[in-house]
Tab-separated table of C-alpha atoms in Angstrom:
chain	number	residue	atom	x	y	z
H	717	UNK	CA	31.528	36.779	-8.160
H	718	UNK	CA	29.934	38.572	-11.008
H	719	UNK	CA	31.018	35.658	-13.278
H	720	UNK	CA	29.355	33.099	-10.966
H	721	UNK	CA	26.037	34.934	-10.869
H	722	UNK	CA	25.969	35.279	-14.572
H	723	UNK	CA	26.691	31.575	-14.837
H	724	UNK	CA	23.879	30.763	-12.350
H	725	UNK	CA	21.535	33.041	-14.192
H	726	UNK	CA	22.254	31.591	-17.555
H	727	UNK	CA	21.667	28.038	-16.357
H	728	UNK	CA	18.796	28.919	-14.018
H	729	UNK	CA	16.508	26.275	-15.487
H	730	UNK	CA	19.058	23.472	-14.882
H	731	UNK	CA	19.776	24.653	-11.268
H	732	UNK	CA	16.013	24.868	-10.578
H	733	UNK	CA	15.741	21.283	-11.778
H	734	UNK	CA	18.656	20.235	-9.646
H	735	UNK	CA	17.264	21.898	-6.519
H	736	UNK	CA	13.771	20.455	-7.032
H	737	UNK	CA	15.137	16.950	-7.626
H	738	UNK	CA	17.250	17.116	-4.558
H	739	UNK	CA	14.248	18.172	-2.511
H	740	UNK	CA	12.204	15.283	-4.031
H	741	UNK	CA	14.803	12.767	-3.233
H	742	UNK	CA	15.361	14.081	0.259
H	743	UNK	CA	11.638	13.680	0.928
H	744	UNK	CA	11.870	10.100	-0.411
H	745	UNK	CA	14.679	9.216	1.788
H	746	UNK	CA	13.355	10.895	4.920
H	747	UNK	CA	10.176	8.832	4.535
H	748	UNK	CA	12.242	5.879	5.682
H	749	UNK	CA	13.869	7.625	8.635
H	750	UNK	CA	10.339	7.496	10.313
H	751	UNK	CA	10.198	10.633	12.472
H	752	UNK	CA	10.978	13.617	10.412
H	753	UNK	CA	8.189	12.710	8.064
H	754	UNK	CA	5.333	14.237	9.906
H	755	UNK	CA	2.366	15.190	7.777
H	756	UNK	CA	2.943	14.108	4.145
H	757	UNK	CA	1.250	10.763	4.303
H	758	UNK	CA	-2.072	9.146	3.510
H	759	UNK	CA	-3.351	9.465	7.017
H	760	UNK	CA	-3.423	13.226	6.719
H	761	UNK	CA	-6.762	15.017	6.885
H	762	UNK	CA	-7.190	15.682	3.086
H	763	UNK	CA	-6.126	12.405	1.570
H	764	UNK	CA	-7.671	10.370	4.450
H	765	UNK	CA	-11.006	11.887	3.912
H	766	UNK	CA	-10.990	11.462	0.109
H	767	UNK	CA	-9.850	7.821	0.421
H	768	UNK	CA	-12.719	7.426	3.009
H	769	UNK	CA	-15.298	8.574	0.486
H	770	UNK	CA	-13.912	6.228	-2.044
H	771	UNK	CA	-14.060	3.319	0.348
H	772	UNK	CA	-17.568	4.133	1.448
H	773	UNK	CA	-18.665	3.589	-2.173
H	774	UNK	CA	-16.578	0.457	-2.503
H	775	UNK	CA	-17.880	-0.967	0.710
H	776	UNK	CA	-21.452	-0.974	-0.570
H	777	UNK	CA	-20.578	-3.582	-3.191
H	778	UNK	CA	-18.823	-5.909	-0.656
H	779	UNK	CA	-21.638	-5.944	1.974
H	780	UNK	CA	-22.660	-9.481	1.212
H	781	UNK	CA	-19.181	-10.906	1.491
H	782	UNK	CA	-18.480	-8.989	4.639
H	783	UNK	CA	-21.603	-10.351	6.220
H	784	UNK	CA	-20.680	-13.871	5.606
H	785	UNK	CA	-17.256	-13.129	7.093
H	786	UNK	CA	-18.773	-11.546	10.161
H	787	UNK	CA	-21.097	-14.365	10.854
H	788	UNK	CA	-18.201	-16.830	10.578
H	789	UNK	CA	-16.229	-14.654	13.056
H	790	UNK	CA	-19.247	-14.435	15.447
H	791	UNK	CA	-19.757	-18.264	15.349
H	792	UNK	CA	-16.057	-18.803	16.165
H	793	UNK	CA	-16.202	-16.319	19.051
H	794	UNK	CA	-19.431	-17.753	20.445
H	795	UNK	CA	-17.860	-21.145	20.388
H	796	UNK	CA	-14.873	-19.863	22.458
H	797	UNK	CA	-17.164	-18.062	24.922
H	798	UNK	CA	-19.156	-21.240	25.454
H	799	UNK	CA	-16.053	-23.183	26.037
H	800	UNK	CA	-14.673	-20.766	28.659
H	801	UNK	CA	-15.991	-20.806	32.166
H	802	UNK	CA	-17.290	-17.606	33.445
H	803	UNK	CA	-14.627	-17.398	36.130
H	804	UNK	CA	-11.858	-17.226	33.638
H	805	UNK	CA	-12.799	-13.822	32.292
H	806	UNK	CA	-12.001	-10.883	34.552
H	807	UNK	CA	-12.565	-7.590	32.751
H	808	UNK	CA	-10.160	-5.807	34.888
H	809	UNK	CA	-7.273	-8.015	33.870
H	810	UNK	CA	-7.385	-8.230	30.136
H	811	UNK	CA	-3.965	-8.217	28.552
H	812	UNK	CA	-5.015	-7.123	25.124
H	813	UNK	CA	-7.802	-4.840	24.032
H	814	UNK	CA	-9.120	-4.884	20.510
H	815	UNK	CA	-10.117	-1.762	18.497
H	816	UNK	CA	-12.220	-2.386	15.380
H	817	UNK	CA	-11.512	-0.400	12.247
H	818	UNK	CA	-12.007	-0.433	8.421
H	819	UNK	CA	-9.353	0.006	5.752
H	820	UNK	CA	-9.802	3.115	3.674
H	821	UNK	CA	-6.784	2.555	1.458
H	822	UNK	CA	-4.726	-0.529	0.717
H	823	UNK	CA	-1.741	-0.908	-1.419
H	824	UNK	CA	0.236	-4.002	-2.275
H	825	UNK	CA	2.024	-3.436	-5.551
H	826	UNK	CA	4.848	-1.135	-4.316
H	827	UNK	CA	8.053	-2.138	-2.555
H	828	UNK	CA	6.980	-0.305	0.544
H	829	UNK	CA	3.331	-0.640	1.098
H	830	UNK	CA	1.146	1.153	3.557
H	831	UNK	CA	-2.466	0.709	4.465
H	832	UNK	CA	-4.686	3.472	5.880
H	833	UNK	CA	-7.546	2.768	8.302
H	834	UNK	CA	-10.451	4.951	9.573
H	835	UNK	CA	-9.535	4.954	13.256
H	836	UNK	CA	-7.025	7.180	15.029
H	837	UNK	CA	-6.070	8.956	18.199
H	838	UNK	CA	-9.615	9.604	19.198
H	839	UNK	CA	-10.455	5.858	19.487
H	840	UNK	CA	-7.079	5.133	21.239
H	841	UNK	CA	-4.887	3.985	18.429
H	842	UNK	CA	-1.221	4.834	18.885
H	843	UNK	CA	2.002	4.137	17.151
H	844	UNK	CA	3.482	0.524	17.192
H	845	UNK	CA	0.281	-1.335	17.834
H	846	UNK	CA	-0.257	-4.536	15.921
H	847	UNK	CA	-3.018	-5.003	13.342
H	848	UNK	CA	-4.743	-8.237	12.417
H	849	UNK	CA	-7.847	-9.471	10.567
H	850	UNK	CA	-9.901	-12.406	11.591
H	851	UNK	CA	-7.446	-14.649	9.801
H	852	UNK	CA	-3.958	-13.372	10.524
H	853	UNK	CA	-1.585	-10.408	10.907
H	854	UNK	CA	-1.643	-7.374	8.599
H	855	UNK	CA	1.064	-4.972	9.974
H	856	UNK	CA	2.035	-2.455	12.542
H	857	UNK	CA	0.659	1.093	13.083
H	858	UNK	CA	3.157	3.513	11.886
H	859	UNK	CA	1.634	6.929	12.005
H	860	UNK	CA	-1.610	8.256	13.576
H	861	UNK	CA	-3.754	11.319	13.124
H	862	UNK	CA	-6.906	12.080	15.006
H	863	UNK	CA	-9.214	10.148	12.707
H	864	UNK	CA	-6.965	8.007	10.576
H	865	UNK	CA	-3.915	5.974	11.028
H	866	UNK	CA	-1.419	4.347	8.685
H	867	UNK	CA	-0.241	0.757	8.877
H	868	UNK	CA	3.203	-0.381	7.788
H	869	UNK	CA	1.917	-3.501	5.917
H	870	UNK	CA	3.880	-6.779	6.215
H	871	UNK	CA	4.279	-6.272	2.513
H	872	UNK	CA	6.854	-3.572	3.123
H	873	UNK	CA	10.476	-4.154	2.592
H	874	UNK	CA	11.224	-2.179	5.861
H	875	UNK	CA	8.894	-4.485	7.873
H	876	UNK	CA	10.418	-6.908	10.284
H	877	UNK	CA	8.268	-8.948	12.566
H	878	UNK	CA	9.340	-11.668	15.014
H	879	UNK	CA	7.731	-15.077	14.199
H	880	UNK	CA	8.231	-18.706	15.015
H	881	UNK	CA	7.380	-22.135	13.861
H	882	UNK	CA	4.204	-23.310	15.648
H	883	UNK	CA	5.523	-26.821	16.318
H	884	UNK	CA	9.057	-26.275	17.329
H	885	UNK	CA	9.088	-22.668	18.717
H	886	UNK	CA	12.163	-21.819	16.617
H	887	UNK	CA	12.257	-18.034	16.066
H	888	UNK	CA	12.664	-16.149	12.735
H	889	UNK	CA	12.107	-12.780	11.255
H	890	UNK	CA	9.263	-12.161	8.728
H	891	UNK	CA	10.386	-9.990	5.768
H	892	UNK	CA	9.148	-9.340	2.317
H	893	UNK	CA	11.214	-9.132	-0.902
H	894	UNK	CA	8.899	-6.856	-2.691
H	895	UNK	CA	7.651	-9.198	-5.457
H	896	UNK	CA	4.551	-11.275	-4.847
H	897	UNK	CA	1.864	-10.059	-2.400
H	898	UNK	CA	0.774	-13.722	-1.727
H	899	UNK	CA	4.133	-14.792	-0.378
H	900	UNK	CA	6.552	-13.525	2.267
H	901	UNK	CA	9.961	-14.641	3.442
H	902	UNK	CA	11.369	-15.765	6.849
H	903	UNK	CA	15.048	-15.381	7.673
H	904	UNK	CA	17.194	-16.332	10.589
H	905	UNK	CA	15.652	-19.662	11.425
H	906	UNK	CA	18.498	-21.868	12.790
H	907	UNK	CA	19.425	-24.826	10.690
H	908	UNK	CA	18.755	-27.034	13.724
H	909	UNK	CA	15.067	-26.561	13.316
H	910	UNK	CA	13.142	-29.309	11.577
H	911	UNK	CA	10.869	-27.745	8.938
H	912	UNK	CA	8.255	-29.406	6.712
H	913	UNK	CA	6.233	-28.064	3.925
H	914	UNK	CA	2.876	-26.829	5.114
H	915	UNK	CA	4.171	-26.117	8.641
H	916	UNK	CA	2.276	-23.228	10.293
H	917	UNK	CA	4.044	-20.079	11.157
H	918	UNK	CA	2.727	-17.934	14.004
H	919	UNK	CA	3.766	-14.710	15.776
H	920	UNK	CA	6.259	-15.255	18.604
H	921	UNK	CA	4.995	-12.850	21.161
H	922	UNK	CA	8.529	-11.487	21.639
H	923	UNK	CA	7.833	-8.056	20.349
H	924	UNK	CA	4.969	-6.950	22.618
H	925	UNK	CA	3.215	-5.746	19.473
H	926	UNK	CA	1.501	-9.081	18.832
H	927	UNK	CA	0.388	-11.694	21.353
H	928	UNK	CA	1.817	-15.132	20.878
H	929	UNK	CA	0.255	-17.538	18.490
H	930	UNK	CA	-1.381	-15.400	15.771
H	931	UNK	CA	-1.485	-16.979	12.425
H	932	UNK	CA	0.896	-15.634	9.743
H	933	UNK	CA	1.207	-18.285	6.962
H	934	UNK	CA	2.346	-21.767	5.889
H	935	UNK	CA	5.720	-22.891	4.701
H	936	UNK	CA	5.822	-23.451	0.941
H	937	UNK	CA	9.582	-23.716	0.259
H	938	UNK	CA	12.716	-23.728	2.306
H	939	UNK	CA	16.522	-23.997	1.834
H	940	UNK	CA	19.718	-23.225	3.756
H	941	UNK	CA	21.191	-19.806	3.094
H	942	UNK	CA	24.765	-19.139	1.879
H	943	UNK	CA	26.280	-19.525	5.364
H	944	UNK	CA	24.561	-22.920	5.839
H	945	UNK	CA	23.576	-21.868	9.342
H	946	UNK	CA	20.132	-20.438	8.757
H	947	UNK	CA	17.103	-21.327	6.704
H	948	UNK	CA	15.499	-19.127	4.072
H	949	UNK	CA	11.821	-19.929	4.031
H	950	UNK	CA	9.217	-18.902	1.653
H	951	UNK	CA	5.791	-18.790	3.203
H	952	UNK	CA	2.342	-18.332	1.835
H	953	UNK	CA	0.439	-15.615	3.774
H	954	UNK	CA	-2.857	-16.657	5.323
H	955	UNK	CA	-4.298	-13.219	4.802
H	956	UNK	CA	-5.227	-12.144	1.333
H	957	UNK	CA	-3.454	-8.838	1.546
H	958	UNK	CA	-5.013	-7.641	-1.663
H	959	UNK	CA	-8.516	-7.608	-0.175
H	960	UNK	CA	-8.643	-6.216	3.291
H	961	UNK	CA	-11.678	-4.690	4.904
H	962	UNK	CA	-12.366	-5.028	8.578
H	963	UNK	CA	-9.247	-4.987	10.713
H	964	UNK	CA	-8.536	-5.239	14.419
H	965	UNK	CA	-5.905	-3.118	16.171
H	966	UNK	CA	-4.452	-4.801	19.301
H	967	UNK	CA	-3.621	-2.699	22.234
H	968	UNK	CA	-1.244	-4.217	24.720
H	969	UNK	CA	-2.443	-3.122	28.142
H	970	UNK	CA	0.820	-4.247	29.799
H	971	UNK	CA	2.947	-2.138	27.480
H	972	UNK	CA	3.649	0.671	29.942
H	973	UNK	CA	4.499	-1.645	32.740
H	974	UNK	CA	6.917	-3.719	30.614
H	975	UNK	CA	8.504	-0.604	29.173
H	976	UNK	CA	9.181	0.885	32.584
H	977	UNK	CA	10.829	-2.373	33.582
H	978	UNK	CA	12.978	-2.312	30.544
H	979	UNK	CA	13.987	1.278	31.054
H	980	UNK	CA	14.783	0.688	34.726
H	981	UNK	CA	17.181	-1.984	33.547
H	982	UNK	CA	19.173	0.450	31.528
K	908	UNK	CA	-2.603	31.827	-21.170
K	909	UNK	CA	-5.503	33.360	-19.205
K	910	UNK	CA	-8.212	31.298	-20.695
K	911	UNK	CA	-5.980	28.281	-20.548
K	912	UNK	CA	-6.124	28.202	-16.791
K	913	UNK	CA	-9.739	26.833	-16.465
K	914	UNK	CA	-8.934	24.233	-19.078
K	915	UNK	CA	-5.795	23.155	-17.217
K	916	UNK	CA	-7.752	23.093	-13.979
K	917	UNK	CA	-10.442	20.791	-15.367
K	918	UNK	CA	-7.784	18.589	-16.997
K	919	UNK	CA	-5.926	18.381	-13.656
K	920	UNK	CA	-9.088	17.395	-11.727
K	921	UNK	CA	-10.040	14.761	-14.285
K	922	UNK	CA	-6.586	13.176	-14.755
K	923	UNK	CA	-6.002	13.093	-10.958
K	924	UNK	CA	-9.511	11.787	-10.227
K	925	UNK	CA	-8.954	9.019	-12.711
K	926	UNK	CA	-5.416	8.301	-11.377
K	927	UNK	CA	-6.384	8.250	-7.720
K	928	UNK	CA	-9.662	6.613	-7.901
K	929	UNK	CA	-9.124	4.106	-10.704
K	930	UNK	CA	-5.615	3.525	-11.767
K	931	UNK	CA	-4.115	3.442	-8.228
K	932	UNK	CA	-6.399	0.578	-7.614
K	933	UNK	CA	-5.487	-1.261	-10.808
K	934	UNK	CA	-2.672	-3.621	-10.847
K	935	UNK	CA	-2.444	-5.562	-14.033
K	936	UNK	CA	-0.549	-8.886	-13.676
K	937	UNK	CA	-0.315	-8.068	-9.996
K	938	UNK	CA	2.215	-5.312	-10.155
K	939	UNK	CA	1.718	-3.013	-13.120
K	940	UNK	CA	0.232	0.279	-11.925
K	941	UNK	CA	-0.248	2.741	-14.833
K	942	UNK	CA	0.585	6.395	-14.192
K	943	UNK	CA	-1.741	8.145	-16.527
K	944	UNK	CA	-1.563	11.473	-14.691
K	945	UNK	CA	1.776	12.243	-16.473
K	946	UNK	CA	-0.324	13.227	-19.516
K	947	UNK	CA	-0.970	16.490	-17.668
K	948	UNK	CA	2.715	17.397	-17.923
K	949	UNK	CA	3.069	16.118	-21.482
K	950	UNK	CA	0.179	18.234	-22.645
K	951	UNK	CA	1.059	21.351	-20.586
K	952	UNK	CA	1.149	24.505	-22.835
K	953	UNK	CA	4.385	24.781	-24.708
K	954	UNK	CA	4.767	28.434	-24.298
K	955	UNK	CA	4.803	28.588	-20.474
K	956	UNK	CA	7.850	30.035	-18.712
K	957	UNK	CA	10.053	27.049	-18.172
K	958	UNK	CA	10.891	27.850	-14.501
K	959	UNK	CA	7.276	28.021	-13.674
K	960	UNK	CA	6.612	24.806	-15.432
K	961	UNK	CA	9.228	23.011	-13.419
K	962	UNK	CA	7.745	24.173	-10.198
K	963	UNK	CA	4.277	23.333	-11.192
K	964	UNK	CA	5.375	19.781	-12.188
K	965	UNK	CA	7.082	19.380	-8.862
K	966	UNK	CA	4.006	20.346	-6.960
K	967	UNK	CA	1.831	18.105	-9.100
K	968	UNK	CA	4.094	15.100	-8.359
K	969	UNK	CA	3.966	15.939	-4.708
K	970	UNK	CA	0.099	15.892	-4.700
K	971	UNK	CA	0.157	12.313	-6.094
K	972	UNK	CA	2.933	11.352	-3.515
K	973	UNK	CA	0.515	12.386	-0.729
K	974	UNK	CA	-2.062	9.987	-1.983
K	975	UNK	CA	0.293	7.112	-2.692
K	976	UNK	CA	2.544	7.291	0.371
K	977	UNK	CA	5.593	7.360	-1.836
K	978	UNK	CA	7.526	10.342	-0.223
K	979	UNK	CA	8.826	12.397	-3.074
K	980	UNK	CA	9.229	9.811	-5.808
K	981	UNK	CA	6.553	11.148	-8.142
K	982	UNK	CA	7.677	14.765	-7.538
K	983	UNK	CA	11.198	13.916	-8.619
K	984	UNK	CA	10.016	11.905	-11.719
K	985	UNK	CA	7.693	14.820	-12.735
K	986	UNK	CA	10.453	17.409	-12.457
K	987	UNK	CA	12.752	15.151	-14.530
K	988	UNK	CA	10.153	14.776	-17.304
K	989	UNK	CA	9.449	18.561	-17.181
K	990	UNK	CA	13.097	19.290	-17.486
K	991	UNK	CA	13.725	16.927	-20.436
K	992	UNK	CA	10.529	17.853	-22.270
K	993	UNK	CA	12.013	20.769	-24.347
K	994	UNK	CA	14.947	18.542	-25.344
K	995	UNK	CA	12.790	15.853	-26.593
K	996	UNK	CA	10.334	18.295	-28.288
K	997	UNK	CA	13.347	19.679	-30.175
K	998	UNK	CA	14.604	16.183	-31.199
K	999	UNK	CA	11.193	14.814	-32.207
K	1000	UNK	CA	9.465	17.812	-33.730
K	1001	UNK	CA	12.570	19.667	-34.853
K	1002	UNK	CA	13.762	23.156	-33.888
K	1003	UNK	CA	10.563	24.735	-35.164
K	1004	UNK	CA	8.462	23.932	-32.138
K	1005	UNK	CA	10.010	26.936	-30.283
K	1006	UNK	CA	8.394	29.316	-32.681
K	1007	UNK	CA	5.075	27.570	-32.703
K	1008	UNK	CA	5.094	27.411	-36.458
K	1009	UNK	CA	3.764	23.902	-36.227
K	1010	UNK	CA	0.468	23.240	-34.410
K	1011	UNK	CA	0.820	20.544	-31.805
K	1012	UNK	CA	-2.543	19.129	-32.843
K	1013	UNK	CA	-1.692	18.541	-36.503
K	1014	UNK	CA	1.736	17.093	-36.417
K	1015	UNK	CA	1.802	13.522	-37.688
K	1016	UNK	CA	0.658	10.727	-35.538
K	1017	UNK	CA	3.900	8.769	-35.378
K	1018	UNK	CA	5.934	11.728	-33.936
K	1019	UNK	CA	3.327	12.364	-31.368
K	1020	UNK	CA	3.400	8.745	-30.313
K	1021	UNK	CA	7.200	8.817	-30.063
K	1022	UNK	CA	7.045	11.902	-27.952
K	1023	UNK	CA	4.431	10.483	-25.524
K	1024	UNK	CA	6.188	7.111	-25.270
K	1025	UNK	CA	9.742	8.398	-24.644
K	1026	UNK	CA	8.604	10.707	-21.803
K	1027	UNK	CA	6.404	8.035	-20.197
K	1028	UNK	CA	9.368	5.688	-20.296
K	1029	UNK	CA	11.627	8.277	-18.658
K	1030	UNK	CA	8.960	8.945	-15.998
K	1031	UNK	CA	8.483	5.273	-15.192
K	1032	UNK	CA	12.197	4.684	-15.129
K	1033	UNK	CA	12.742	7.301	-12.513
K	1034	UNK	CA	9.769	6.254	-10.456
K	1035	UNK	CA	10.885	2.621	-10.386
K	1036	UNK	CA	14.555	3.452	-9.908
K	1037	UNK	CA	13.684	5.635	-6.853
K	1038	UNK	CA	11.214	3.231	-5.425
K	1039	UNK	CA	13.521	0.257	-5.425
K	1040	UNK	CA	16.582	2.470	-4.608
K	1041	UNK	CA	19.043	-0.313	-5.294
K	1042	UNK	CA	20.865	-1.868	-8.221
K	1043	UNK	CA	20.400	-5.415	-6.905
K	1044	UNK	CA	17.477	-6.206	-9.256
K	1045	UNK	CA	18.511	-3.903	-12.050
K	1046	UNK	CA	17.187	-6.075	-14.954
K	1047	UNK	CA	13.988	-6.857	-13.117
K	1048	UNK	CA	13.426	-3.091	-12.465
K	1049	UNK	CA	14.146	-2.317	-16.057
K	1050	UNK	CA	11.553	-4.886	-17.100
K	1051	UNK	CA	9.034	-3.392	-14.721
K	1052	UNK	CA	9.662	0.087	-16.077
K	1053	UNK	CA	9.128	-1.135	-19.658
K	1054	UNK	CA	5.996	-3.070	-18.977
K	1055	UNK	CA	4.459	-0.230	-16.863
K	1056	UNK	CA	5.366	2.250	-19.640
K	1057	UNK	CA	3.861	0.139	-22.302
K	1058	UNK	CA	0.560	-0.127	-20.364
K	1059	UNK	CA	0.536	3.493	-19.456
K	1060	UNK	CA	1.205	4.431	-23.102
K	1061	UNK	CA	-1.618	2.282	-24.299
K	1062	UNK	CA	-4.153	3.848	-21.928
K	1063	UNK	CA	-2.799	7.319	-22.651
K	1064	UNK	CA	-3.300	6.806	-26.416
K	1065	UNK	CA	-6.898	5.794	-25.817
K	1066	UNK	CA	-7.528	8.841	-23.569
K	1067	UNK	CA	-5.770	11.100	-26.150
K	1068	UNK	CA	-7.953	9.809	-29.011
K	1069	UNK	CA	-11.128	9.927	-26.924
K	1070	UNK	CA	-10.588	13.435	-25.850
K	1071	UNK	CA	-9.064	15.386	-28.634
K	1072	UNK	CA	-6.596	17.519	-26.694
K	1073	UNK	CA	-5.617	21.149	-27.204
K	1074	UNK	CA	-2.359	22.582	-26.062
């Protein structure tokens, strides 16, 4: 026993290093197991607010560009409104509600990217809601504090989102290989599907997170995988993930009802 | 040591401000993200208690992880650099550094550069190895680490020349 304690004391620097490294790696790994990782993220109070200040300064320089986008968005919505008859819209029966927010922190050069936005619990955001921009999908809410929330970006190697080919309705899974923020990959599209370059990819509506038919990207390259049964597709994302500002969080109002149905089944 | 603490605090604030506000938003060629904050550990006073130094490095890494959503990657990398620092000091500057017979400021340029570059390389290698967490793209990761180190090194040298540092 005495020998051991002397040995430990002599090499205390090494053992301290070992302990700290193990703690560090443990934190890194537990980040991916989702639930244990409660407070150490960019949606926390301290880093959220600092990123917010930074974004406030940055926003000032993008006002002009944002205005152009907003007007374009407005025109599009006006157009839809005019083309819908009044009777069609019943405010008590809306399937999806939209919550508007701003990104305060965006990242796209890591393998697992997260985006922080300036809305949280207080405005009704909760985990697993989908996030889009006026062009296409961004990711899924992963963690929420009272004033901020964190999005698991589609540029995250853990991200898996159900998508489909717009023309043929064949399903696939949207993934990212961690290299180029302009492109993403789709796996598990059956080889029976007929694919062409520049085909549009949209969300499938299978996951309850996103409504059906939101734009994701266009096919740039495709080939059969090793098993010859499925396609591996390279798509160009419609969103420029490197410059995000205004985002919309989609709240599925039917979620509770569907979930209760599912749990009743089990 | 006592009058070193304000200097360290100021250096910490500046380096982390620069890292979080500027370099975290920079990505040269689309994926190179320089980690200049590591200079804080490289320039940390030589005569500190080594155990204290390890713990401080760990906490510093953890602060950056909080801002980057990277779990504990930077904490681990910083601890590794802090642990290996004495070894490399010995190899590069000779045994004498222990007794402070050489002033860190006046040692020749080439040795200083070697010291800074090796430790930056180690830091980036650990960061990228942990971030990717697999051997499937080993060569690509190695190339990433090398490029990032080169850029970080270049910026660090500019910073070191601009602000003549004291240890």
